[in-house]
Short mmCIF file of C-alpha atoms in Angstrom, two decimals:
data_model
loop_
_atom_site.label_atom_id
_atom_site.label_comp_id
_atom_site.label_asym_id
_atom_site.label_seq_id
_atom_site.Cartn_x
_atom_site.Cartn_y
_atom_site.Cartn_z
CA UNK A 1 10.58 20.57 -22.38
CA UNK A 2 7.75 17.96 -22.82
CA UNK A 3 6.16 16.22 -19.65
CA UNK A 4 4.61 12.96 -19.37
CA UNK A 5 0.89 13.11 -20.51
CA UNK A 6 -1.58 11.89 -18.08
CA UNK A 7 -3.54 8.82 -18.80
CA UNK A 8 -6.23 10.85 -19.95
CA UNK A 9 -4.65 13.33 -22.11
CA UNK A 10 -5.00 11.31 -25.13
CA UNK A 11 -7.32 11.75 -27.94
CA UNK A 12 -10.93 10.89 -26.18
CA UNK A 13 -11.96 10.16 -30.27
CA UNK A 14 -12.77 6.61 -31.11
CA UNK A 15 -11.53 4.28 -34.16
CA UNK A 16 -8.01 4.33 -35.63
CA UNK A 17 -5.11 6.02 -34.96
CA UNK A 18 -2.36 6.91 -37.28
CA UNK A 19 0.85 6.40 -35.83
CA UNK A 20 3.10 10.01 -35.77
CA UNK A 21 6.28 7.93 -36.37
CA UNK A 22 5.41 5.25 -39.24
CA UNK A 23 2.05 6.32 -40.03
CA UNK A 24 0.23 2.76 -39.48
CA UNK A 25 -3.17 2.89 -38.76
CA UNK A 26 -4.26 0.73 -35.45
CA UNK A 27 -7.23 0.54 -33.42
CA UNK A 28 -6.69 2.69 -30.27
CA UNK A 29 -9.82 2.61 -27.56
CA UNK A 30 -9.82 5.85 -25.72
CA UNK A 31 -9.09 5.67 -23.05
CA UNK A 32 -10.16 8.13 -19.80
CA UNK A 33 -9.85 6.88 -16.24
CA UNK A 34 -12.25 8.05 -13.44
CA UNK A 35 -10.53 10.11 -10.37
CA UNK A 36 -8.32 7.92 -8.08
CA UNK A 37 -10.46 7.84 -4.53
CA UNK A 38 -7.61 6.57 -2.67
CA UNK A 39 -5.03 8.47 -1.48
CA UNK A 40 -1.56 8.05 -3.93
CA UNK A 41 1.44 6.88 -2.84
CA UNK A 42 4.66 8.68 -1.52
CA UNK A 43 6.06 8.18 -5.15
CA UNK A 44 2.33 9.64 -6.34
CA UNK A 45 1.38 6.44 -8.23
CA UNK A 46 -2.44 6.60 -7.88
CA UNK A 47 -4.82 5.29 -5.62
CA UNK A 48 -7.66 3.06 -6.96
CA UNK A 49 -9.67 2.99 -9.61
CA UNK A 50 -7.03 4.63 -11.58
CA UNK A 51 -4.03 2.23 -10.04
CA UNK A 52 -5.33 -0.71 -11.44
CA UNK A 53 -5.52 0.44 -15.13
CA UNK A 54 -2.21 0.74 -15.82
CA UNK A 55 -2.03 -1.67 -19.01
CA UNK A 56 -4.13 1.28 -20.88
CA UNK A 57 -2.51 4.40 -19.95
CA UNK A 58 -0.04 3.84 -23.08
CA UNK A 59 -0.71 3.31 -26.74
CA UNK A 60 1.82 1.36 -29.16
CA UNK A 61 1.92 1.26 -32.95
CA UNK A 62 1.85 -2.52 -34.21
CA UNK A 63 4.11 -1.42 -37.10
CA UNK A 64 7.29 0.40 -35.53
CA UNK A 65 6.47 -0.41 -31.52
CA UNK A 66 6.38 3.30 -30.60
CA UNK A 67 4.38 3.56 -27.19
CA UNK A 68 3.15 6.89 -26.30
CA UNK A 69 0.17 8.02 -24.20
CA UNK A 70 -1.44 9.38 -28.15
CA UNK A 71 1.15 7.84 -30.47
CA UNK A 72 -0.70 9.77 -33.93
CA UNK A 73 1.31 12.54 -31.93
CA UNK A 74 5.24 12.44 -31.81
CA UNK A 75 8.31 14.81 -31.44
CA UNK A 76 10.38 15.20 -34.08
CA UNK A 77 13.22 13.36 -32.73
CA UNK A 78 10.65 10.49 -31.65
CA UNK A 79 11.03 8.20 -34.96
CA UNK A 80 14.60 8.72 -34.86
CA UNK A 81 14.82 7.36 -31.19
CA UNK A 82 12.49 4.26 -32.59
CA UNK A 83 14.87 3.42 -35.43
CA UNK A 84 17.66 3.38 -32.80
CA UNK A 85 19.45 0.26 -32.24
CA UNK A 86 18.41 0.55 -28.46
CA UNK A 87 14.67 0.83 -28.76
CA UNK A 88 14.81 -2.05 -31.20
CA UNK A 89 16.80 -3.96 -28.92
CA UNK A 90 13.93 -3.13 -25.81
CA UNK A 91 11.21 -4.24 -27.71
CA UNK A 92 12.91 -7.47 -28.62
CA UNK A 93 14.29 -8.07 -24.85
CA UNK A 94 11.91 -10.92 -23.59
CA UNK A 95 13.20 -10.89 -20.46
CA UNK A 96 11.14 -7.67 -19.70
CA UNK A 97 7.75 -8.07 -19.06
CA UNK A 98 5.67 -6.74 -21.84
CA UNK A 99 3.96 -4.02 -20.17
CA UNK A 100 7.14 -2.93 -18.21
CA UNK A 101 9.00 -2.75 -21.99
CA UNK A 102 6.05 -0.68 -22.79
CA UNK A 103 7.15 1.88 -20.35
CA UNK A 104 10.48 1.88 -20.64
CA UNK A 105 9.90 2.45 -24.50
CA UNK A 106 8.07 5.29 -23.62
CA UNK A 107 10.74 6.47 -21.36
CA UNK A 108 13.59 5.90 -24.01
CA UNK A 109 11.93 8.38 -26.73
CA UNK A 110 11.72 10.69 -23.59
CA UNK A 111 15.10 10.57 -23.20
CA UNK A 112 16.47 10.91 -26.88
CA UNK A 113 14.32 14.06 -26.78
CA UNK A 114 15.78 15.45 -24.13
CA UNK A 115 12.90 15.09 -21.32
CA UNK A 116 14.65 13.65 -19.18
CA UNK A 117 12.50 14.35 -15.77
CA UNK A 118 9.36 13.35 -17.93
CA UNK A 119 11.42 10.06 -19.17
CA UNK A 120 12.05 9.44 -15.18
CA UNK A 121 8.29 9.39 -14.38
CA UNK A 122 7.70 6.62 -17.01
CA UNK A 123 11.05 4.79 -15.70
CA UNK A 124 9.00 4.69 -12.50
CA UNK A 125 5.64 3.74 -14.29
CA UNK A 126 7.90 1.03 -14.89
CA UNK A 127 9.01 -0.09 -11.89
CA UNK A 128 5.20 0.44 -10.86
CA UNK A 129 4.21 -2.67 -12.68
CA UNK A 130 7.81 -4.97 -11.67
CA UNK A 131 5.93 -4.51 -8.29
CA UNK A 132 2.61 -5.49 -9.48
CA UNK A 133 4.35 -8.37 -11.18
CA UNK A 134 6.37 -9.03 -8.14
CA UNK A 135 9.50 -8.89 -9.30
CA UNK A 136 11.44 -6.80 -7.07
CA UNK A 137 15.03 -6.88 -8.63
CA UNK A 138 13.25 -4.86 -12.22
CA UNK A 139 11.45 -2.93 -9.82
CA UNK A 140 14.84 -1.52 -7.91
CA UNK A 141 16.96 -1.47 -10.79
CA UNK A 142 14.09 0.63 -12.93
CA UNK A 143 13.77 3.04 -9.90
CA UNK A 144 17.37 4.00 -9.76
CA UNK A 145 17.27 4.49 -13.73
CA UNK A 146 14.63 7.08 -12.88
CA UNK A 147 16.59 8.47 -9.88
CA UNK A 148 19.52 9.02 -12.85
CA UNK A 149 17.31 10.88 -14.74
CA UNK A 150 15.76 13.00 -12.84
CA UNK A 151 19.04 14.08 -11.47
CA UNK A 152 20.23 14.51 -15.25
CA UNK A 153 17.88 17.01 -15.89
CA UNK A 154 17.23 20.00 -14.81
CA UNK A 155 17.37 20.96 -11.02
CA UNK A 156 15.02 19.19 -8.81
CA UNK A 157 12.43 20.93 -6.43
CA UNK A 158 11.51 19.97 -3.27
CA UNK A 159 8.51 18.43 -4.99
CA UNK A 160 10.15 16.20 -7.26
CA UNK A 161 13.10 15.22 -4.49
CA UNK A 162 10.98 13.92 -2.04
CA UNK A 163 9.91 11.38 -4.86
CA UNK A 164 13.92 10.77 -5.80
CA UNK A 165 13.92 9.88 -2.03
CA UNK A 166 11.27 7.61 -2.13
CA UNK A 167 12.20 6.11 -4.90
CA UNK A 168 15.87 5.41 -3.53
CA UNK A 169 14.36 4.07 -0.32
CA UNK A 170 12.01 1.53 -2.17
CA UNK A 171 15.41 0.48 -4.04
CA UNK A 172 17.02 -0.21 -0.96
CA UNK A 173 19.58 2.58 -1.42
CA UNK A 174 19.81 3.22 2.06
CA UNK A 175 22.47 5.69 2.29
CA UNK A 176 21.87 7.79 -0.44
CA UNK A 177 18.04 7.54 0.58
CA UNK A 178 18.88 9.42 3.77
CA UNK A 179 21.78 11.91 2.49
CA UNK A 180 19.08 12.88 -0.02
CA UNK A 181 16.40 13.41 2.77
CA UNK A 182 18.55 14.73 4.97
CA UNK A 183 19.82 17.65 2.56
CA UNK A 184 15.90 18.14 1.41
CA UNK A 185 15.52 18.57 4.89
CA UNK A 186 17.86 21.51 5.64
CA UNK A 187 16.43 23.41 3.03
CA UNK A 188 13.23 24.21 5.20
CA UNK A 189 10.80 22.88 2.69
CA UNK A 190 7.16 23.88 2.31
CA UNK A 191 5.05 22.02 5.26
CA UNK A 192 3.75 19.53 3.78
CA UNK A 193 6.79 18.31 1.72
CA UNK A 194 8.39 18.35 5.73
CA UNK A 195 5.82 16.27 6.45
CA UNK A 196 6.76 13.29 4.29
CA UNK A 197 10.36 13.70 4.49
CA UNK A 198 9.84 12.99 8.09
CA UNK A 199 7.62 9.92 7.41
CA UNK A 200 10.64 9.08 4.40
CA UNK A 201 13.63 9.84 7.20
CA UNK A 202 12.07 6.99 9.67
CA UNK A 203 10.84 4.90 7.25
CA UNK A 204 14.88 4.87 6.10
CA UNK A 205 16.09 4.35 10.02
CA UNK A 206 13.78 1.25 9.93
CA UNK A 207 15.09 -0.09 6.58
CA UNK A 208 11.55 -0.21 5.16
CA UNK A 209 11.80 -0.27 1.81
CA UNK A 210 7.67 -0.92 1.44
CA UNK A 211 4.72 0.69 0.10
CA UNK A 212 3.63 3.84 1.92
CA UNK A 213 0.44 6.42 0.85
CA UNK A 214 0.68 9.86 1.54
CA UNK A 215 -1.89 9.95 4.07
CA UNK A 216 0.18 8.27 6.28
CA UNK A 217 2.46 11.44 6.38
CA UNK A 218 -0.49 13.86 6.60
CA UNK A 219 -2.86 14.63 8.81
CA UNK A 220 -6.34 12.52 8.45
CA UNK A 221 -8.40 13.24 5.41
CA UNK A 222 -11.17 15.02 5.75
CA UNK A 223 -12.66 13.89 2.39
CA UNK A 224 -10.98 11.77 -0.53
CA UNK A 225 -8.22 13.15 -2.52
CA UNK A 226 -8.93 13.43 -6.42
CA UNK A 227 -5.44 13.21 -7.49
CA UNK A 228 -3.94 11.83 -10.83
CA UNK A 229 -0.70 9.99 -11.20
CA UNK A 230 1.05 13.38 -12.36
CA UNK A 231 1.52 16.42 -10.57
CA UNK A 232 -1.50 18.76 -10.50
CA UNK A 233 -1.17 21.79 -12.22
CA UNK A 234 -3.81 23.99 -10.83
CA UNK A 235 -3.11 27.61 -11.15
CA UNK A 236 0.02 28.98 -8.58
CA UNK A 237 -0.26 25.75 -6.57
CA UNK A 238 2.28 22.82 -6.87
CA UNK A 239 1.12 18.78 -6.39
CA UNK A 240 1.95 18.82 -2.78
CA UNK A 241 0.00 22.03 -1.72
CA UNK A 242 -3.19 20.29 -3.41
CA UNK A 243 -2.23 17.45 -0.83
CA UNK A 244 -1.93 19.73 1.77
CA UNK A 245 -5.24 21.43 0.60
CA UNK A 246 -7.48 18.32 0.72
CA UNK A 247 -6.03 16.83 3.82
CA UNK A 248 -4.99 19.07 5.84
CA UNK A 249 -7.56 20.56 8.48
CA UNK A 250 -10.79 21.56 7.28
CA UNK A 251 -10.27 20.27 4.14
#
């Protein structure tokens, strides 16, 4: 099944694009962020400079609207999804803020092609810019459309829960915020997955539905973390582990 690209998986070649859906020709800038310094987070959105470039991590085609990180590439099933009365319908919904439909564009060809975790993430990307925006009533209705979709896909790991329970505490879903961290809890998850569950678990108690990083649930850096907005995919070793890695003792 497809994932989310990260920002910088796109083409790094200059000049114009051809869309993979329509095949209009645009003028795309590449587009390749520099490693977040900052620590990411509980949901993993990145830390700065990275956080702050949001408006460029997506492409769209000026013809038929399709937003993808490289939109000459496309699924089969993608132009079908942007024909769709629904997509049309997104991209003429004003009431969205125009880098939010973006997004949720994104996400919707995600989901008619059946990636529905990797439709999730940019549901969340989403809700990432409501709060830049500061509107927080997109922001919690976006993050429990990507709580719905990762839980209609396939089974979650502990990695990818520990985000469905931040993402239901930021939206204020208090109860199912702690059933979910409670349960993740029982399972005896890796360490450092423990770790934030127990930051997420009093965080929930409180009723703080803020913005927390992930080194506030870890022990204290020894250096910067280097972490993109997606889970990192070196060899054998999941996103958190990487975490653990850089901050945990001795680095």
């Amino acid at each position: 099944m497809a994932e989310i690209p990260s920002p910088g998986s796109r083409s790094a070649a200059a000049g114009t694009i051809r869309c993979g859906v329509c095949g209009t020709e645009s003028r795309q800038p590449p587009f390749r962020p520099s490693p977040p310094e900052q620590p990411p987070d509980l949901d993993l959105r990145p830390g700065e400079p990275v956080r702050s470039t949001m408006a460029r991590w997506l492409q769209q085609c000026p013809g038929c609207g399709y937003c993808a990180p490289d939109i000459s590439r496309a699924h089969p099933a993608a132009a079908e999804a942007v024909r769709a009365a629904p997509f049309r319908a997104l991209l003429a919904d004003t009431s969205i803020p125009p880098l939010g439909r973006r997004f949720l564009a994104w996400a919707l060809v995600l989901e008619e092609t059946g990636a529905l975790h990797a439709s999730a993430e940019a549901t969340l990307q989403a809700a990432w810019v409501a709060d830049d925006l500061g509107r927080p009533e997109l922001a919690r209705s976006w993050r429990l459309d990507a709580v719905a979709l990762w839980r209609g896909g396939p089974p979650l790991d502990a990695e990818q829960t520990v985000r469905v329970v931040d993402a239901l505490r930021r939206a204020e879903a208090w109860d199912d915020a702690a059933a979910t961290a409670d349960g993740l809890a029982r399972t005896a998850p890796p360490e450092v997955v423990a770790q934030v569950v127990m930051l997420e678990q009093r965080l929930i108690e409180a009723g703080d539905s803020g913005r927390h990083t992930v080194a506030s649930a870890l022990p204290p850096p020894s250096r910067r973390p280097h972490v993109s907005h997606q889970r990192i995919a070196a060899r054998g070793e999941g996103f958190w582990a990487k975490l653990k890695r850089l901050f945990g003792k001795g680095g």
